[in-house]
Structure formats: C-alpha cells, structure tokens
Short mmCIF file of N, CA and C in Angstrom, two decimals:
data_model
loop_
_atom_site.label_atom_id
_atom_site.label_comp_id
_atom_site.label_asym_id
_atom_site.label_seq_id
_atom_site.Cartn_x
_atom_site.Cartn_y
_atom_site.Cartn_z
N MET A 1 2.97 -2.29 -0.31
CA MET A 1 1.58 -1.44 -0.68
C MET A 1 1.43 -1.27 -2.08
N ILE A 2 0.26 -0.85 -2.75
CA ILE A 2 0.52 -0.95 -4.24
C ILE A 2 -0.25 0.65 -4.64
N ASN A 3 -0.12 0.99 -5.88
CA ASN A 3 0.14 2.17 -6.15
C ASN A 3 -1.21 2.99 -6.43
N GLU A 4 -1.34 3.80 -6.73
CA GLU A 4 -2.51 4.79 -6.51
C GLU A 4 -3.24 4.33 -7.69
N SER A 5 -3.15 4.06 -9.12
CA SER A 5 -3.77 3.54 -10.06
C SER A 5 -4.04 1.88 -9.87
N ALA A 6 -3.98 1.44 -8.72
CA ALA A 6 -4.17 -0.18 -9.03
C ALA A 6 -5.01 -0.83 -9.20
N LEU A 7 -6.16 -0.20 -8.61
CA LEU A 7 -7.39 -0.21 -9.13
C LEU A 7 -8.68 0.71 -10.04
N GLU A 8 -9.14 -0.02 -10.63
CA GLU A 8 -10.05 1.08 -11.55
C GLU A 8 -11.46 0.90 -11.55
N LEU A 9 -12.37 1.34 -10.74
CA LEU A 9 -13.79 1.03 -11.50
C LEU A 9 -14.62 2.11 -12.06
N ARG A 10 -15.61 0.94 -13.04
CA ARG A 10 -16.39 1.77 -13.69
C ARG A 10 -17.92 1.41 -13.89
N VAL A 11 -18.67 2.08 -13.88
CA VAL A 11 -20.39 1.20 -14.08
C VAL A 11 -20.69 1.99 -15.41
N PRO A 12 -20.51 1.27 -16.51
CA PRO A 12 -20.91 1.03 -17.76
C PRO A 12 -22.38 1.20 -18.32
N VAL A 13 -22.90 2.69 -18.24
CA VAL A 13 -24.30 2.51 -18.85
C VAL A 13 -24.91 2.83 -20.44
N ALA A 14 -24.60 1.88 -21.39
CA ALA A 14 -24.60 1.96 -22.84
C ALA A 14 -25.33 3.10 -23.14
N GLY A 15 -25.00 4.53 -23.84
CA GLY A 15 -25.47 5.72 -24.21
C GLY A 15 -26.12 6.53 -23.21
N ASN A 16 -25.54 6.24 -22.25
CA ASN A 16 -26.46 7.32 -20.80
C ASN A 16 -25.27 8.08 -20.14
N ALA A 17 -24.57 8.79 -20.68
CA ALA A 17 -23.13 9.15 -19.86
C ALA A 17 -23.63 9.93 -18.80
N VAL A 18 -24.76 10.66 -18.35
CA VAL A 18 -25.00 11.46 -17.40
C VAL A 18 -25.68 10.40 -16.48
N LEU A 19 -25.91 9.65 -16.48
CA LEU A 19 -26.50 8.46 -15.45
C LEU A 19 -25.22 7.63 -15.06
N GLU A 20 -24.03 7.48 -15.88
CA GLU A 20 -23.25 6.72 -15.72
C GLU A 20 -22.40 7.45 -15.09
N GLU A 21 -22.29 8.61 -15.41
CA GLU A 21 -21.42 10.23 -13.94
C GLU A 21 -22.25 9.72 -12.71
N ARG A 22 -23.83 10.01 -12.86
CA ARG A 22 -24.07 9.85 -11.77
C ARG A 22 -24.04 8.59 -10.59
N LEU A 23 -24.29 7.59 -11.30
CA LEU A 23 -23.59 6.20 -10.86
C LEU A 23 -22.48 5.89 -10.34
N LEU A 24 -21.18 6.30 -10.99
CA LEU A 24 -19.98 6.47 -10.36
C LEU A 24 -20.08 7.53 -8.97
N ARG A 25 -20.39 8.46 -9.17
CA ARG A 25 -20.60 9.64 -8.10
C ARG A 25 -21.20 8.50 -6.79
N SER A 26 -22.30 8.33 -7.05
CA SER A 26 -22.89 7.43 -5.85
C SER A 26 -22.27 6.55 -5.43
N LEU A 27 -21.29 5.47 -6.07
CA LEU A 27 -20.56 4.55 -5.48
C LEU A 27 -19.30 5.30 -5.06
N ARG A 28 -18.95 5.97 -5.05
CA ARG A 28 -17.72 6.85 -4.80
C ARG A 28 -17.98 7.21 -3.10
N THR A 29 -19.30 7.94 -2.94
CA THR A 29 -19.88 8.33 -2.07
C THR A 29 -19.91 6.95 -1.07
N HIS A 30 -20.97 5.86 -1.46
CA HIS A 30 -20.92 4.64 -0.92
C HIS A 30 -19.21 3.96 -0.03
N LEU A 31 -18.42 3.80 -1.19
CA LEU A 31 -17.28 3.28 -0.98
C LEU A 31 -16.13 4.58 0.39
N ALA A 32 -16.60 5.62 0.00
CA ALA A 32 -15.84 6.45 1.23
C ALA A 32 -16.08 6.03 2.39
N GLU A 33 -16.73 5.17 2.87
CA GLU A 33 -17.18 4.39 4.54
C GLU A 33 -16.09 3.79 4.50
N VAL A 34 -15.29 2.88 3.68
CA VAL A 34 -14.85 1.78 3.42
C VAL A 34 -13.46 2.17 4.09
N GLU A 35 -12.35 2.17 5.27
CA GLU A 35 -11.38 2.72 5.61
C GLU A 35 -10.18 1.48 5.00
N GLY A 36 -8.98 1.99 4.55
CA GLY A 36 -7.99 1.87 4.20
C GLY A 36 -7.93 2.16 2.88
N VAL A 37 -8.89 3.00 2.23
CA VAL A 37 -8.98 3.13 0.67
C VAL A 37 -8.97 4.32 0.28
N ASN A 38 -8.15 5.30 -0.48
CA ASN A 38 -8.00 5.92 -1.26
C ASN A 38 -8.97 6.32 -2.56
N ILE A 39 -10.12 6.87 -2.66
CA ILE A 39 -10.91 6.91 -3.72
C ILE A 39 -10.88 8.18 -4.58
N ARG A 40 -10.65 8.21 -5.92
CA ARG A 40 -10.68 9.63 -6.78
C ARG A 40 -11.51 9.03 -8.10
N ILE A 41 -11.96 10.33 -8.41
CA ILE A 41 -12.49 10.24 -10.10
C ILE A 41 -11.47 10.47 -10.81
N THR A 42 -11.19 10.09 -11.56
CA THR A 42 -10.38 9.92 -12.81
C THR A 42 -11.04 10.21 -14.45
N ALA A 43 -10.88 10.30 -15.23
CA ALA A 43 -10.91 10.34 -16.97
C ALA A 43 -9.82 10.08 -17.63
N ASP A 44 -10.28 9.32 -18.73
CA ASP A 44 -9.05 9.19 -20.10
C ASP A 44 -8.81 10.39 -20.22
N SER A 45 -7.75 10.58 -21.22
CA SER A 45 -7.12 11.76 -21.51
C SER A 45 -7.73 11.87 -22.89
N GLU A 46 -8.53 10.61 -23.41
CA GLU A 46 -9.11 10.77 -24.51
C GLU A 46 -10.28 10.02 -24.55
N PRO A 47 -11.42 11.04 -25.64
CA PRO A 47 -12.61 11.38 -25.61
C PRO A 47 -12.91 9.69 -26.43
N ALA A 48 -14.45 9.10 -25.81
CA ALA A 48 -14.55 7.84 -26.65
C ALA A 48 -14.76 7.73 -28.34
N SER A 49 -14.50 7.24 -28.74
CA SER A 49 -14.61 7.38 -30.35
C SER A 49 -15.80 6.69 -30.86
N GLY A 50 -15.72 6.75 -32.26
CA GLY A 50 -16.97 6.13 -32.49
C GLY A 50 -18.36 6.51 -32.58
N GLY A 51 -17.71 7.93 -32.46
CA GLY A 51 -19.14 8.59 -32.40
C GLY A 51 -20.24 8.55 -30.72
N GLU A 52 -19.54 7.88 -29.67
CA GLU A 52 -20.54 7.27 -28.50
C GLU A 52 -20.09 8.43 -27.62
N LYS A 53 -20.98 9.01 -27.09
CA LYS A 53 -21.31 10.11 -25.72
C LYS A 53 -20.28 9.43 -24.77
N SER A 54 -19.10 10.23 -24.17
CA SER A 54 -18.39 9.48 -23.18
C SER A 54 -19.00 10.04 -22.13
N GLY A 55 -18.09 9.46 -20.62
CA GLY A 55 -18.50 9.99 -19.31
C GLY A 55 -18.08 11.65 -19.19
N SER A 56 -17.48 12.12 -19.54
CA SER A 56 -17.08 13.60 -20.05
C SER A 56 -16.70 14.26 -20.92
N VAL A 57 -16.23 15.08 -20.69
CA VAL A 57 -15.61 15.89 -21.96
C VAL A 57 -14.25 15.37 -22.58
N LEU A 58 -13.71 15.08 -21.09
CA LEU A 58 -12.58 14.30 -21.44
C LEU A 58 -12.12 12.79 -21.82
N GLY A 59 -13.35 12.27 -21.22
CA GLY A 59 -13.00 10.82 -21.94
C GLY A 59 -14.28 10.29 -20.71
N GLU A 60 -13.83 8.83 -20.67
CA GLU A 60 -14.53 8.03 -19.90
C GLU A 60 -14.06 8.31 -18.51
N LEU A 61 -15.03 8.35 -17.81
CA LEU A 61 -14.93 8.75 -16.11
C LEU A 61 -14.87 6.94 -15.46
N ALA A 62 -13.80 6.70 -14.17
CA ALA A 62 -13.36 5.81 -13.37
C ALA A 62 -13.51 6.31 -12.11
N LEU A 63 -13.23 5.08 -11.42
CA LEU A 63 -12.58 5.54 -10.07
C LEU A 63 -11.76 5.03 -9.59
N ALA A 64 -10.58 5.34 -9.26
CA ALA A 64 -9.06 4.97 -8.84
C ALA A 64 -9.18 4.63 -7.92
N ILE A 65 -8.80 3.62 -7.17
CA ILE A 65 -9.05 3.20 -5.99
C ILE A 65 -7.39 2.45 -5.64
N ALA A 66 -6.80 3.26 -4.39
CA ALA A 66 -5.70 2.54 -3.50
C ALA A 66 -5.81 2.03 -2.44
N LEU A 67 -5.48 0.84 -2.54
CA LEU A 67 -5.52 0.11 -0.94
C LEU A 67 -4.27 0.45 -0.05
N VAL A 68 -4.59 1.52 0.97
CA VAL A 68 -3.50 2.07 1.75
C VAL A 68 -3.09 1.07 2.82
N THR A 69 -4.18 0.22 3.36
CA THR A 69 -3.61 -0.64 4.88
C THR A 69 -3.16 -1.89 3.98
N THR A 70 -2.53 -2.81 4.80
CA THR A 70 -2.14 -3.58 4.66
C THR A 70 -2.96 -5.08 5.24
N GLY A 71 -4.00 -4.39 6.18
CA GLY A 71 -4.95 -5.61 6.64
C GLY A 71 -5.71 -6.22 5.22
N LYS A 72 -5.37 -7.53 5.70
CA LYS A 72 -6.37 -8.51 4.77
C LYS A 72 -7.92 -8.23 4.58
N GLY A 73 -8.25 -7.79 5.80
CA GLY A 73 -9.42 -7.53 5.73
C GLY A 73 -10.12 -6.50 4.45
N THR A 74 -8.89 -5.74 4.12
CA THR A 74 -9.77 -4.38 3.47
C THR A 74 -9.98 -4.69 1.92
N VAL A 75 -9.63 -5.69 1.44
CA VAL A 75 -9.93 -5.91 0.02
C VAL A 75 -11.22 -6.62 -0.04
N SER A 76 -11.68 -7.48 1.03
CA SER A 76 -13.06 -8.27 1.57
C SER A 76 -14.15 -7.28 1.43
N VAL A 77 -13.78 -6.33 2.31
CA VAL A 77 -14.53 -4.85 2.71
C VAL A 77 -14.85 -4.18 1.59
N LEU A 78 -14.28 -4.02 0.56
CA LEU A 78 -14.27 -3.36 -0.27
C LEU A 78 -14.81 -3.71 -1.18
N LEU A 79 -15.14 -5.43 -1.51
CA LEU A 79 -15.87 -6.07 -2.37
C LEU A 79 -17.29 -6.16 -1.84
N GLU A 80 -17.51 -6.55 -0.65
CA GLU A 80 -18.52 -6.41 -0.21
C GLU A 80 -19.34 -4.96 -0.21
N SER A 81 -18.76 -4.05 -0.25
CA SER A 81 -19.39 -2.15 0.27
C SER A 81 -20.02 -2.49 -2.01
N ILE A 82 -19.09 -2.95 -2.53
CA ILE A 82 -19.56 -2.91 -3.88
C ILE A 82 -20.60 -3.72 -4.36
N ARG A 83 -20.73 -4.84 -3.62
CA ARG A 83 -21.61 -5.52 -3.92
C ARG A 83 -23.16 -5.43 -3.10
N ALA A 84 -22.86 -4.56 -2.10
CA ALA A 84 -24.63 -3.96 -1.15
C ALA A 84 -24.43 -2.71 -2.24
N TRP A 85 -23.82 -1.91 -2.87
CA TRP A 85 -24.42 -0.65 -3.69
C TRP A 85 -24.65 -1.36 -4.77
N SER A 86 -24.22 -2.22 -5.45
CA SER A 86 -24.95 -2.96 -6.67
C SER A 86 -26.09 -3.37 -6.25
N ALA A 87 -26.64 -4.11 -5.10
CA ALA A 87 -27.71 -4.67 -4.92
C ALA A 87 -28.90 -3.84 -4.85
N LYS A 88 -28.43 -2.61 -4.70
CA LYS A 88 -29.68 -1.22 -4.46
C LYS A 88 -30.48 -1.56 -5.52
N GLN A 89 -29.62 -1.65 -6.58
CA GLN A 89 -30.61 -2.35 -8.11
C GLN A 89 -29.91 -3.11 -8.74
N HIS A 90 -30.53 -4.06 -9.46
CA HIS A 90 -30.35 -5.05 -9.86
C HIS A 90 -29.64 -5.06 -11.12
N ASP A 91 -29.40 -4.26 -11.70
CA ASP A 91 -28.86 -4.15 -13.24
C ASP A 91 -27.38 -3.15 -12.93
N ARG A 92 -26.90 -2.99 -11.87
CA ARG A 92 -25.98 -1.93 -11.51
C ARG A 92 -24.79 -3.20 -11.65
N ILE A 93 -23.71 -3.04 -12.73
CA ILE A 93 -22.97 -4.21 -12.66
C ILE A 93 -21.26 -3.18 -12.76
N VAL A 94 -20.34 -3.40 -11.37
CA VAL A 94 -19.20 -2.50 -11.80
C VAL A 94 -18.46 -3.59 -12.32
N HIS A 95 -17.20 -2.77 -13.15
CA HIS A 95 -16.27 -3.33 -13.90
C HIS A 95 -14.82 -3.07 -12.95
N LEU A 96 -14.36 -3.72 -12.87
CA LEU A 96 -13.06 -3.49 -11.88
C LEU A 96 -11.46 -3.88 -12.47
N ARG A 97 -11.07 -3.49 -12.82
CA ARG A 97 -9.61 -3.76 -13.96
C ARG A 97 -8.37 -3.19 -13.06
N THR A 98 -7.32 -4.08 -12.56
CA THR A 98 -6.22 -4.06 -11.73
C THR A 98 -5.24 -3.58 -13.05
N LYS A 99 -3.94 -3.29 -11.53
CA LYS A 99 -3.09 -2.64 -12.28
C LYS A 99 -2.52 -3.45 -13.60
N ASP A 100 -2.43 -4.87 -13.85
CA ASP A 100 -2.21 -5.69 -14.75
C ASP A 100 -2.82 -5.44 -15.58
N GLY A 101 -4.00 -4.50 -15.64
CA GLY A 101 -4.95 -5.18 -16.85
C GLY A 101 -6.16 -5.93 -16.83
N ALA A 102 -6.05 -6.58 -15.67
CA ALA A 102 -7.18 -7.86 -15.92
C ALA A 102 -8.58 -7.15 -15.57
N GLU A 103 -9.49 -7.47 -15.99
CA GLU A 103 -10.57 -7.34 -15.86
C GLU A 103 -11.85 -8.06 -15.21
N TYR A 104 -12.66 -7.66 -13.97
CA TYR A 104 -13.46 -8.63 -13.65
C TYR A 104 -14.72 -7.87 -13.80
N ARG A 105 -16.07 -8.37 -14.09
CA ARG A 105 -17.26 -7.67 -13.54
C ARG A 105 -17.68 -8.50 -12.15
N LEU A 106 -18.18 -7.09 -11.61
CA LEU A 106 -18.92 -7.75 -10.08
C LEU A 106 -20.62 -7.37 -9.94
N PRO A 107 -21.55 -8.48 -10.71
CA PRO A 107 -22.72 -8.03 -10.81
C PRO A 107 -22.92 -8.10 -9.08
N PRO A 108 -24.29 -7.98 -8.74
CA PRO A 108 -24.80 -8.21 -7.26
C PRO A 108 -25.03 -9.02 -7.07
N ASP A 109 -25.40 -10.11 -8.23
CA ASP A 109 -25.23 -11.50 -7.90
C ASP A 109 -24.10 -12.49 -7.93
N THR A 110 -22.85 -11.78 -7.56
CA THR A 110 -21.95 -12.58 -7.50
C THR A 110 -21.79 -13.84 -6.32
N ASP A 111 -21.59 -14.95 -6.97
CA ASP A 111 -21.76 -16.03 -5.93
C ASP A 111 -20.59 -15.70 -4.71
N GLU A 112 -20.28 -16.59 -3.66
CA GLU A 112 -19.42 -16.51 -2.39
C GLU A 112 -18.05 -17.09 -3.47
N THR A 113 -17.83 -18.12 -4.20
CA THR A 113 -16.90 -18.78 -4.80
C THR A 113 -15.82 -17.65 -6.08
N GLN A 114 -17.16 -16.60 -6.58
CA GLN A 114 -16.66 -15.79 -7.41
C GLN A 114 -16.21 -14.43 -6.84
N ARG A 115 -16.64 -13.92 -5.60
CA ARG A 115 -15.80 -12.83 -4.54
C ARG A 115 -14.75 -13.76 -4.13
N HIS A 116 -14.74 -14.72 -3.36
CA HIS A 116 -13.22 -15.24 -2.88
C HIS A 116 -12.35 -15.31 -3.91
N LEU A 117 -12.61 -15.40 -5.27
CA LEU A 117 -11.59 -15.94 -6.08
C LEU A 117 -10.97 -14.30 -6.74
N VAL A 118 -12.36 -13.52 -6.95
CA VAL A 118 -11.38 -11.89 -6.77
C VAL A 118 -10.89 -11.29 -5.88
N GLU A 119 -11.13 -11.88 -4.37
CA GLU A 119 -10.67 -11.21 -3.31
C GLU A 119 -9.20 -11.98 -3.43
N ARG A 120 -8.57 -13.29 -3.76
CA ARG A 120 -7.48 -13.51 -3.62
C ARG A 120 -6.55 -13.14 -4.82
N ILE A 121 -7.21 -12.86 -5.96
CA ILE A 121 -6.30 -12.17 -6.96
C ILE A 121 -6.02 -11.01 -6.60
N LEU A 122 -6.61 -9.64 -6.03
CA LEU A 122 -6.60 -8.70 -5.34
C LEU A 122 -5.49 -8.82 -4.31
N GLU A 123 -5.57 -10.23 -3.32
CA GLU A 123 -4.81 -9.92 -2.37
C GLU A 123 -3.03 -10.22 -2.62
N ASN A 124 -3.06 -11.37 -3.70
CA ASN A 124 -2.12 -11.25 -4.62
C ASN A 124 -1.17 -10.27 -5.09
N GLU A 125 -1.94 -9.25 -5.89
CA GLU A 125 -1.74 -8.00 -6.35
C GLU A 125 -0.96 -7.07 -5.35
N ARG A 126 -1.59 -7.04 -4.04
CA ARG A 126 -0.84 -6.45 -2.99
C ARG A 126 0.61 -6.68 -2.32
N SER A 127 0.87 -8.48 -2.45
CA SER A 127 2.27 -8.54 -2.21
C SER A 127 3.31 -8.35 -3.07
#
C-alpha cells in the first residue's frame, strides 16, 4: 500500500484561482465515486510567489490521492475517471504528481498508449 501523499492532482488555470478551486472541488466530487481511493484537498504551506494569485490563502490547492486497495484495476479506474471528467470540457488538463516527484499531464485526449504508460508507472509505485 502507498502512503497518503502518494499522488497529487492539480487543475491549473492561469490567473483564475477561483475557477481553479471550483474545478478541483468538482474533480474531487467526481473521483469520490471511485472505490479504493481516499481523496482530500490539500494546500501548500507557502503562498504562490511572483505576485501570482494562489489557489488559496495558504498556497496552491491540490487533491491528495491514496490508493487503499491492492486491486490492479484501481489505477485504471482512477485514470479513466480523470479522463471522463476532463472530457466534459476539452481544456481541462489534470496534472498528476507521484510520490517520487514525477509529473504527468492528463489531457482529455490522452491516447490509449499514454494512459497505459501512466497506469504501469503508477502500478509499479505501489509494489
């Protein structure tokens, strides 16, 4: 089993912290239907620098995802749910960061090969 902060999801929207927070909360609601994952909203302890508005007073908002089941299908269902949510509006791009700091962009038009590659990487992290 991987730890609570193993995956982090963000939905960056340049210059619109309110929309970014709304999209993040919408994604959290959508992913709450996926069995085998724990989801919570987190905020960086440091506000955004460079005069940019942050997702919250505390800093950038993200979803912390913990995969709590050992079934191989959990990652696949999670990625498909992210894709389905993104597809509702074509410009929604979810950024995923793993516990080792690797980052992936998950646009709604992610092809099968890309999705399979990210799925394999996430499955290997669980081992």
